[in-house]
Each structure stands twice: as C-alpha cells, then as structure tokens.
Amino acid sequence: MEKLVMESCLELIDSGIVLGIQDMGAAGLTCSSAEMASKAGNGLELYLDQVPQREEGMTPYEMMLSESQERMLFVVEPKHEAQAQEIFDRWGVICAKVGKVTDDGRLKLIHHDEVVGDMPVKALVDECPIYDKPSQEPAYYKEQAAVDTLRYQEVKDLGGALKKVLGSPSLASKAWVYNQYDYMVRTSTAVRPGSDAAVVTVHGTRKALAMTTDCNGRYVYLDPELGGRIAVSEAARNIVCSGAEPLAITDNLNFGSPEKPEIFWQMEKAVDGMAEACRELGTPVIGGNVSLYNENTKGAIYPTPVVGMVGLIHDTDHITTQASKRKAMRFMCWAIPMPNWAAASSKRSFTGCRKADHRS
C-alpha cells in the first residue's frame, strides 16, 4: 500500500493540480489540516461523515486523532476533483472529498450535520502552548569529571579484545539487517549498503542523492550537547565522503520519559547541539519525529537523536566509495593521542560499564 500511495501522490503532483499537500503525522487529521491551514493563512471545514474509517461507529475524536499510516491530505480546486479521483482509482488507493477551504481562519468539524468542533487555527499551531518542563543536570554527568582516565586495565589479549569490540552492537556489521531488503528496487542504487552513505541516481540527469542516518547514543549520554553536534557532523562527513554536498536533515529523537528532569535535560541539550551544528553546516531540519518514554525497570535508553541527512551529488562521476581505487595503495592513520570518546565502546565491552567516561 505504501508504494501505491507514493506513486499515486507523485502522479497527482506531476499533474499540476495540487494546491496543497500534507502528510498525516502523529495527530492524524488534526495535525495535517491545522498545519496546512496555518501555512496558507486560511481556514478549513471538514465533513467527518466523509472520512474513510477502518471500522464503523468511530467518534469525531477518534477520527481527528487516528494515526493510521500512509495517509495524505490534498487540496485541489473543485474543477480538478474528478481528475484527482481518477488518478487514485487507477492506483487502487482510497480517495474521498472530506472538506473545503474557508477564509475565516477557523477549523470547523461537522459530524452528522452537527458542528462538533470550531476553533481558531492559530490556537492549534501558531499559538499552541509550549512545554516548559523542569530540567536538571544528571548526577552522573558531574561524576564523569572526577574519573581518572589515565588509569585503565592493561589488555593482554589484543586480538581477543579487538574481536570483542568489533562484535559490540554499535560497531558490528549491519549487513544482517540490510541484506533482508531488496535495495536494488527500480535499479537506481549507485552505492549499495555498507558504504558511508547510500547513493541513488536521479533518472534523466547526471545527478545523484546520498543519504545516511547516524547517531552514537553513548556519546549523547556522556555529553548531550556535544553528542548532538557530533551526530549531525558525522552524518555530514558521511555525505561529503560520498561525493555529495549536504542539503538538509530529518531527526528521530529517541529518549526516556521527559517527565524526569534529567531526561528532559538530555533532550534539550541534545537538540541545542544539533541546532548549532545545523546552523554551521547550513542544513535545515525539514522533518522528523519523536519517540519518548523508552525505558523499563532498569532505566532509560541511551538518548539517541538519530540524524538522517540527504546530500546532492552534482555529477555521477563524483560518486565516492570506501573501496581503494588502485592496487598497492598505502593507508595511513594520523592521530594525536589525547583523551576522547573513541574508547567508549571498548570500555563498555571490557567492563560492562554503562557510564563510560567521555575522555576514556
């Protein structure tokens, strides 16, 4: 169904009859309709009896907040309704006229010929309340500064140690995941999974797009603001090392309960760091989602603000891969020994220490 929705939406957009389009996020119709009306400076009148429903007897509340996947809200002129309907019918995608645009700046909901909701659009978008939650620096963050990073256990079996580190989930090969999917669909794949970034060509041009997702939750745990900057920077490096120019990012913020001051502190600091890096790189945040309350009796997950970045390769001749380009090439690693986060995974693997010091 996702593929059918995507293709039908692309055809509708290519037809030139679309005035507005919005995907239905976590708040369903409420989110998409209010955001669309706000951006246009208009109002909307929705007829909930016409909204396709997965079961009978759904209430207006349920219809407005339903988070079913693969749903889009379009605005077209009345004279183009039949053309839009024909496109979706041909692709086997359900399409229904559920409302009209108004000029009063209000979102009005009508159910069984009764007005069940009538509110200013601004109250839902531009003037909606903003959370001001308690924020507190966690005790562990201060404790890290007291750790003597020059004292460490001597590793005698270096070979075994290397295997243990490379076998950790954060560093091990992810091939077992991406090999389960057909990554050659539509034959646009120029660089297969396993490289710094995935690269797909743009048909009919010499251009290509590079895409990557990156984040090290342990880094963000140790220093949320710096970890947030590193997540964006790592994504940018992977894009650049693929021969592309970074364009924009989307984020996936994964945290524990924001009702806990320490968790909220992690979240706000990580977002501050990501925002700073995005401003420096000139990469706007064009979308994203949030997953909160990720914890159990043992505690919260590592704060993990995953960054998805896309970049443009202006000419496919500039696509760059990790592989060596000729035989007998020399590889050199240049580094100045200094306290850093590179050993965090090693310390975790050897000691099981969750609170690995960021200067290890």
Short mmCIF file of C-alpha atoms in Angstrom, two decimals:
data_model
loop_
_atom_site.label_atom_id
_atom_site.label_comp_id
_atom_site.label_asym_id
_atom_site.label_seq_id
_atom_site.Cartn_x
_atom_site.Cartn_y
_atom_site.Cartn_z
CA MET A 1 0.00 0.00 0.00
CA GLU A 2 2.82 2.43 0.80
CA LYS A 3 4.19 2.02 -2.73
CA LEU A 4 0.75 2.63 -4.28
CA VAL A 5 0.20 5.74 -2.18
CA MET A 6 3.62 7.08 -3.13
CA GLU A 7 3.16 6.52 -6.86
CA SER A 8 -0.37 7.95 -6.94
CA CYS A 9 0.72 11.02 -4.98
CA LEU A 10 3.66 11.61 -7.30
CA GLU A 11 1.40 11.37 -10.34
CA LEU A 12 -1.09 13.79 -8.79
CA ILE A 13 1.69 16.28 -8.03
CA ASP A 14 3.08 15.94 -11.57
CA SER A 15 -0.37 16.74 -12.95
CA GLY A 16 -0.01 20.29 -11.64
CA ILE A 17 -3.43 20.46 -10.00
CA VAL A 18 -2.26 20.27 -6.37
CA LEU A 19 -2.57 23.48 -4.33
CA GLY A 20 -1.51 21.97 -1.02
CA ILE A 21 -0.36 18.66 0.42
CA GLN A 22 0.34 17.47 3.96
CA ASP A 23 1.04 14.03 5.37
CA MET A 24 -0.89 12.92 8.45
CA GLY A 25 1.51 12.71 11.37
CA ALA A 26 1.03 11.60 14.95
CA ALA A 27 -2.11 13.73 15.38
CA GLY A 28 -3.79 12.49 12.19
CA LEU A 29 -6.31 14.80 10.56
CA THR A 30 -5.90 17.38 13.31
CA CYS A 31 -2.21 17.78 12.57
CA SER A 32 -2.42 17.81 8.78
CA SER A 33 -5.47 20.06 8.45
CA ALA A 34 -4.39 22.63 11.04
CA GLU A 35 -0.81 22.86 9.75
CA MET A 36 -1.97 23.21 6.15
CA ALA A 37 -4.49 25.93 7.01
CA SER A 38 -1.92 27.77 9.12
CA LYS A 39 0.66 27.84 6.34
CA ALA A 40 -1.90 29.18 3.86
CA GLY A 41 -3.48 31.65 6.28
CA ASN A 42 -6.91 30.11 5.68
CA GLY A 43 -9.47 28.01 7.48
CA LEU A 44 -10.86 24.53 6.83
CA GLU A 45 -14.27 22.93 7.14
CA LEU A 46 -14.14 19.13 7.50
CA TYR A 47 -17.06 16.77 6.95
CA LEU A 48 -16.21 13.82 9.18
CA ASP A 49 -19.00 11.64 7.76
CA GLN A 50 -16.98 11.51 4.52
CA VAL A 51 -13.70 10.44 6.14
CA PRO A 52 -12.80 6.80 5.28
CA GLN A 53 -12.93 4.77 8.50
CA ARG A 54 -11.35 1.45 9.42
CA GLU A 55 -14.42 0.47 11.46
CA GLU A 56 -17.99 1.63 11.99
CA GLY A 57 -19.03 3.92 14.81
CA MET A 58 -15.81 5.89 15.18
CA THR A 59 -16.27 9.12 17.11
CA PRO A 60 -15.16 12.54 15.80
CA TYR A 61 -12.43 12.49 18.44
CA GLU A 62 -11.09 9.18 17.14
CA MET A 63 -11.26 10.28 13.51
CA MET A 64 -9.37 13.50 14.16
CA LEU A 65 -6.58 11.83 16.14
CA SER A 66 -6.30 8.47 14.35
CA GLU A 67 -2.68 7.73 13.45
CA SER A 68 -3.11 5.29 10.59
CA GLN A 69 -0.18 5.14 8.19
CA GLU A 70 0.10 6.10 4.51
CA ARG A 71 -2.49 8.89 4.53
CA MET A 72 -2.16 12.26 2.80
CA LEU A 73 -4.34 15.37 2.76
CA PHE A 74 -4.54 17.21 -0.59
CA VAL A 75 -6.14 20.48 -1.65
CA VAL A 76 -7.28 20.85 -5.26
CA GLU A 77 -9.70 23.20 -6.98
CA PRO A 78 -13.27 21.85 -7.39
CA LYS A 79 -12.84 21.67 -11.17
CA HIS A 80 -9.98 19.17 -10.71
CA GLU A 81 -11.72 16.82 -8.25
CA ALA A 82 -12.66 14.28 -10.92
CA GLN A 83 -9.10 14.19 -12.28
CA ALA A 84 -7.69 13.58 -8.80
CA GLN A 85 -10.25 10.85 -8.14
CA GLU A 86 -9.40 9.11 -11.43
CA ILE A 87 -5.69 9.00 -10.57
CA PHE A 88 -6.26 7.41 -7.17
CA ASP A 89 -8.87 4.98 -8.52
CA ARG A 90 -6.40 3.81 -11.16
CA TRP A 91 -3.81 3.06 -8.48
CA GLY A 92 -6.34 1.35 -6.21
CA VAL A 93 -5.98 3.96 -3.46
CA ILE A 94 -8.99 5.17 -1.47
CA CYS A 95 -9.73 8.85 -2.06
CA ALA A 96 -12.56 10.95 -0.61
CA LYS A 97 -13.58 14.60 -0.53
CA VAL A 98 -13.63 15.45 3.19
CA GLY A 99 -13.89 19.23 3.32
CA LYS A 100 -13.33 22.65 1.83
CA VAL A 101 -11.07 25.68 2.31
CA THR A 102 -12.57 28.73 4.02
CA ASP A 103 -11.32 32.26 4.60
CA ASP A 104 -12.28 32.67 8.27
CA GLY A 105 -9.10 31.20 9.79
CA ARG A 106 -11.04 28.57 11.74
CA LEU A 107 -11.06 24.77 11.79
CA LYS A 108 -14.69 23.63 11.79
CA LEU A 109 -15.68 19.97 12.23
CA ILE A 110 -19.09 18.73 11.10
CA HIS A 111 -20.43 15.28 12.03
CA HIS A 112 -23.99 14.10 11.27
CA ASP A 113 -24.95 17.67 10.27
CA GLU A 114 -23.82 18.95 13.67
CA VAL A 115 -20.87 21.24 14.38
CA VAL A 116 -18.79 19.23 16.86
CA GLY A 117 -15.70 21.42 16.77
CA ASP A 118 -14.98 25.05 15.92
CA MET A 119 -11.71 26.69 16.87
CA PRO A 120 -9.13 29.17 15.54
CA VAL A 121 -6.39 27.52 13.51
CA LYS A 122 -3.84 29.69 15.30
CA ALA A 123 -4.78 28.12 18.63
CA LEU A 124 -3.67 24.72 17.29
CA VAL A 125 -0.48 25.82 15.53
CA ASP A 126 0.89 29.34 15.92
CA GLU A 127 -0.36 29.96 19.46
CA CYS A 128 -0.36 26.43 20.85
CA PRO A 129 1.06 26.02 24.40
CA ILE A 130 4.75 25.16 24.73
CA TYR A 131 6.02 22.77 27.37
CA ASP A 132 8.27 24.34 29.97
CA LYS A 133 9.38 21.23 31.84
CA PRO A 134 11.80 21.05 34.79
CA SER A 135 15.35 20.39 33.62
CA GLN A 136 18.19 19.13 35.78
CA GLU A 137 21.75 18.05 35.05
CA PRO A 138 22.07 14.34 35.98
CA ALA A 139 24.38 13.34 38.81
CA TYR A 140 26.35 11.02 36.51
CA TYR A 141 27.33 13.94 34.31
CA LYS A 142 29.21 15.59 37.17
CA GLU A 143 30.70 12.28 38.30
CA GLN A 144 32.40 11.81 34.92
CA ALA A 145 34.67 14.76 35.56
CA ALA A 146 36.14 13.05 38.63
CA VAL A 147 37.16 9.88 36.74
CA ASP A 148 40.89 9.37 36.29
CA THR A 149 41.07 8.45 32.62
CA LEU A 150 44.82 7.79 32.78
CA ARG A 151 44.22 4.69 34.87
CA TYR A 152 42.98 1.74 32.91
CA GLN A 153 43.21 -2.02 32.96
CA GLU A 154 46.01 -3.42 30.80
CA VAL A 155 44.76 -5.52 27.91
CA LYS A 156 46.97 -8.54 27.28
CA ASP A 157 44.99 -10.31 24.54
CA LEU A 158 44.76 -7.57 21.93
CA GLY A 159 43.35 -9.89 19.27
CA GLY A 160 40.54 -11.06 21.52
CA ALA A 161 39.93 -7.51 22.67
CA LEU A 162 39.57 -6.32 19.08
CA LYS A 163 37.04 -9.05 18.28
CA LYS A 164 35.05 -8.17 21.38
CA VAL A 165 34.90 -4.51 20.47
CA LEU A 166 34.02 -5.17 16.82
CA GLY A 167 31.29 -7.54 18.00
CA SER A 168 29.53 -4.87 20.05
CA PRO A 169 26.12 -3.87 18.59
CA SER A 170 27.20 -0.28 17.94
CA LEU A 171 30.22 -1.30 15.85
CA ALA A 172 29.32 -4.68 14.38
CA SER A 173 28.31 -5.09 10.74
CA LYS A 174 24.70 -4.20 9.99
CA ALA A 175 24.62 -6.45 6.91
CA TRP A 176 22.22 -8.85 8.62
CA VAL A 177 19.67 -6.02 8.59
CA TYR A 178 20.01 -4.50 5.14
CA ASN A 179 20.52 -7.83 3.39
CA GLN A 180 16.90 -8.67 4.24
CA TYR A 181 15.69 -5.96 1.86
CA ASP A 182 15.83 -5.51 -1.89
CA TYR A 183 18.00 -2.41 -2.16
CA MET A 184 18.14 -2.61 -5.97
CA VAL A 185 14.47 -1.68 -6.48
CA ARG A 186 13.98 0.45 -9.63
CA THR A 187 17.71 -0.03 -10.41
CA SER A 188 18.57 3.45 -9.10
CA THR A 189 21.07 2.28 -6.47
CA ALA A 190 24.56 3.55 -7.31
CA VAL A 191 26.24 2.72 -3.98
CA ARG A 192 24.98 -0.30 -2.08
CA PRO A 193 24.55 -0.52 1.72
CA GLY A 194 27.72 -0.78 3.76
CA SER A 195 29.41 2.37 2.49
CA ASP A 196 29.44 5.78 4.20
CA ALA A 197 26.09 6.66 2.63
CA ALA A 198 23.59 5.16 0.25
CA VAL A 199 23.60 6.77 -3.19
CA VAL A 200 20.76 6.68 -5.72
CA THR A 201 20.78 8.24 -9.16
CA VAL A 202 18.19 10.73 -10.40
CA HIS A 203 16.79 9.34 -13.65
CA GLY A 204 17.24 11.55 -16.69
CA THR A 205 20.05 13.60 -15.11
CA ARG A 206 23.71 13.32 -14.16
CA LYS A 207 22.82 13.96 -10.54
CA ALA A 208 22.51 11.60 -7.58
CA LEU A 209 21.35 11.75 -3.98
CA ALA A 210 23.35 10.50 -0.99
CA MET A 211 21.53 9.51 2.20
CA THR A 212 22.72 8.48 5.65
CA THR A 213 21.44 8.04 9.21
CA ASP A 214 23.81 8.47 12.13
CA CYS A 215 24.00 8.77 15.90
CA ASN A 216 26.06 7.36 18.76
CA GLY A 217 23.78 7.16 21.79
CA ARG A 218 26.72 6.67 24.14
CA TYR A 219 28.24 9.96 23.02
CA VAL A 220 24.97 11.77 23.63
CA TYR A 221 24.63 10.13 27.05
CA LEU A 222 28.08 11.33 28.08
CA ASP A 223 27.58 14.89 26.83
CA PRO A 224 24.18 15.56 25.20
CA GLU A 225 25.04 18.92 23.63
CA LEU A 226 28.35 17.81 22.18
CA GLY A 227 26.85 14.44 21.25
CA GLY A 228 24.10 16.21 19.31
CA ARG A 229 26.67 18.22 17.38
CA ILE A 230 28.66 15.07 16.68
CA ALA A 231 25.58 13.25 15.33
CA VAL A 232 24.96 15.97 12.74
CA SER A 233 28.66 16.28 11.95
CA GLU A 234 29.07 12.53 11.46
CA ALA A 235 26.16 12.50 9.04
CA ALA A 236 27.69 15.41 7.13
CA ARG A 237 31.06 13.65 6.92
CA ASN A 238 29.43 10.52 5.52
CA ILE A 239 27.60 12.61 2.93
CA VAL A 240 30.74 14.52 1.93
CA CYS A 241 32.83 11.32 1.78
CA SER A 242 30.31 10.02 -0.75
CA GLY A 243 30.99 12.98 -3.02
CA ALA A 244 27.86 14.91 -2.08
CA GLU A 245 27.01 18.34 -0.73
CA PRO A 246 24.89 18.22 2.48
CA LEU A 247 21.42 19.67 1.88
CA ALA A 248 19.11 19.05 4.85
CA ILE A 249 18.35 16.73 7.75
CA THR A 250 15.43 15.00 9.40
CA ASP A 251 15.64 13.89 13.02
CA ASN A 252 14.36 10.94 15.04
CA LEU A 253 14.56 11.86 18.73
CA ASN A 254 14.59 8.77 20.98
CA PHE A 255 14.62 9.42 24.72
CA GLY A 256 13.25 8.20 28.03
CA SER A 257 10.48 9.94 29.95
CA PRO A 258 10.59 13.74 29.52
CA GLU A 259 8.71 13.99 32.82
CA LYS A 260 12.01 13.23 34.54
CA PRO A 261 14.13 16.41 34.80
CA GLU A 262 17.35 14.53 33.96
CA ILE A 263 15.86 13.08 30.77
CA PHE A 264 14.39 16.42 29.72
CA TRP A 265 17.83 17.96 30.26
CA GLN A 266 19.37 15.36 27.94
CA MET A 267 16.77 16.12 25.29
CA GLU A 268 17.04 19.92 25.36
CA LYS A 269 20.84 19.85 25.38
CA ALA A 270 20.99 17.34 22.51
CA VAL A 271 18.60 19.46 20.44
CA ASP A 272 20.67 22.58 21.21
CA GLY A 273 23.77 20.79 19.94
CA MET A 274 22.05 19.55 16.80
CA ALA A 275 20.66 23.01 16.08
CA GLU A 276 24.10 24.59 16.43
CA ALA A 277 25.65 22.07 14.04
CA CYS A 278 22.84 22.54 11.51
CA ARG A 279 23.32 26.31 11.54
CA GLU A 280 27.05 25.93 10.98
CA LEU A 281 26.53 23.50 8.10
CA GLY A 282 23.58 25.31 6.58
CA THR A 283 21.40 22.19 6.73
CA PRO A 284 17.78 22.96 7.67
CA VAL A 285 15.65 20.47 9.59
CA ILE A 286 12.84 19.66 7.15
CA GLY A 287 11.06 16.94 9.14
CA GLY A 288 11.34 14.46 11.95
CA ASN A 289 9.59 12.56 14.69
CA VAL A 290 9.86 11.93 18.41
CA SER A 291 9.79 8.69 20.41
CA LEU A 292 9.64 9.22 24.17
CA TYR A 293 9.15 7.11 27.32
CA ASN A 294 11.62 4.48 26.07
CA GLU A 295 12.58 2.88 29.36
CA ASN A 296 11.99 -0.11 31.60
CA THR A 297 12.70 -1.10 35.20
CA LYS A 298 16.44 -0.93 34.51
CA GLY A 299 16.26 2.67 33.33
CA ALA A 300 16.00 4.72 30.16
CA ILE A 301 17.67 4.02 26.84
CA TYR A 302 20.70 6.00 25.81
CA PRO A 303 19.50 9.37 24.48
CA THR A 304 19.60 8.74 20.73
CA PRO A 305 18.74 11.65 18.42
CA VAL A 306 19.23 9.90 15.08
CA VAL A 307 20.09 12.24 12.22
CA GLY A 308 19.01 11.44 8.68
CA MET A 309 20.82 13.60 6.13
CA VAL A 310 20.50 13.92 2.37
CA GLY A 311 23.09 15.40 0.04
CA LEU A 312 23.35 16.22 -3.65
CA ILE A 313 25.99 14.82 -5.97
CA HIS A 314 26.09 17.23 -8.91
CA ASP A 315 27.66 14.71 -11.30
CA THR A 316 27.64 10.93 -11.01
CA ASP A 317 31.34 10.93 -11.94
CA HIS A 318 31.94 12.41 -8.47
CA ILE A 319 30.41 9.48 -6.57
CA THR A 320 32.99 8.35 -4.00
CA THR A 321 33.13 4.96 -2.26
CA GLN A 322 35.20 3.45 0.55
CA ALA A 323 37.00 0.95 -1.67
CA SER A 324 40.61 1.53 -2.72
CA LYS A 325 40.87 2.82 -6.27
CA ARG A 326 44.03 1.02 -7.33
CA LYS A 327 46.36 -1.74 -6.18
CA ALA A 328 49.24 -1.24 -3.76
CA MET A 329 47.74 1.86 -2.18
CA ARG A 330 49.01 2.89 1.24
CA PHE A 331 46.59 3.70 4.01
CA MET A 332 47.74 5.93 6.83
CA CYS A 333 46.06 6.92 10.07
CA TRP A 334 47.24 10.16 11.62
CA ALA A 335 46.19 10.96 15.17
CA ILE A 336 47.44 12.78 18.24
CA PRO A 337 46.99 10.72 21.44
CA MET A 338 44.58 12.59 23.67
CA PRO A 339 41.53 11.89 25.85
CA ASN A 340 38.48 11.36 23.64
CA TRP A 341 35.34 9.30 23.17
CA ALA A 342 36.82 6.79 20.74
CA ALA A 343 37.41 4.25 23.53
CA ALA A 344 33.88 4.43 24.94
CA SER A 345 32.79 1.25 23.15
CA SER A 346 35.97 -0.53 24.27
CA LYS A 347 35.36 0.33 27.90
CA ARG A 348 31.76 -0.79 27.62
CA SER A 349 32.80 -4.10 26.01
CA PHE A 350 35.51 -4.88 28.57
CA THR A 351 33.86 -3.72 31.79
CA GLY A 352 30.15 -3.57 31.03
CA CYS A 353 30.30 -0.04 32.40
CA ARG A 354 27.27 1.93 31.22
CA LYS A 355 28.74 5.20 32.41
CA ALA A 356 31.84 5.09 30.24
CA ASP A 357 33.78 8.32 30.67
CA HIS A 358 33.76 10.59 27.66
CA ARG A 359 37.50 11.11 28.00
CA SER A 360 38.38 7.41 28.02
#
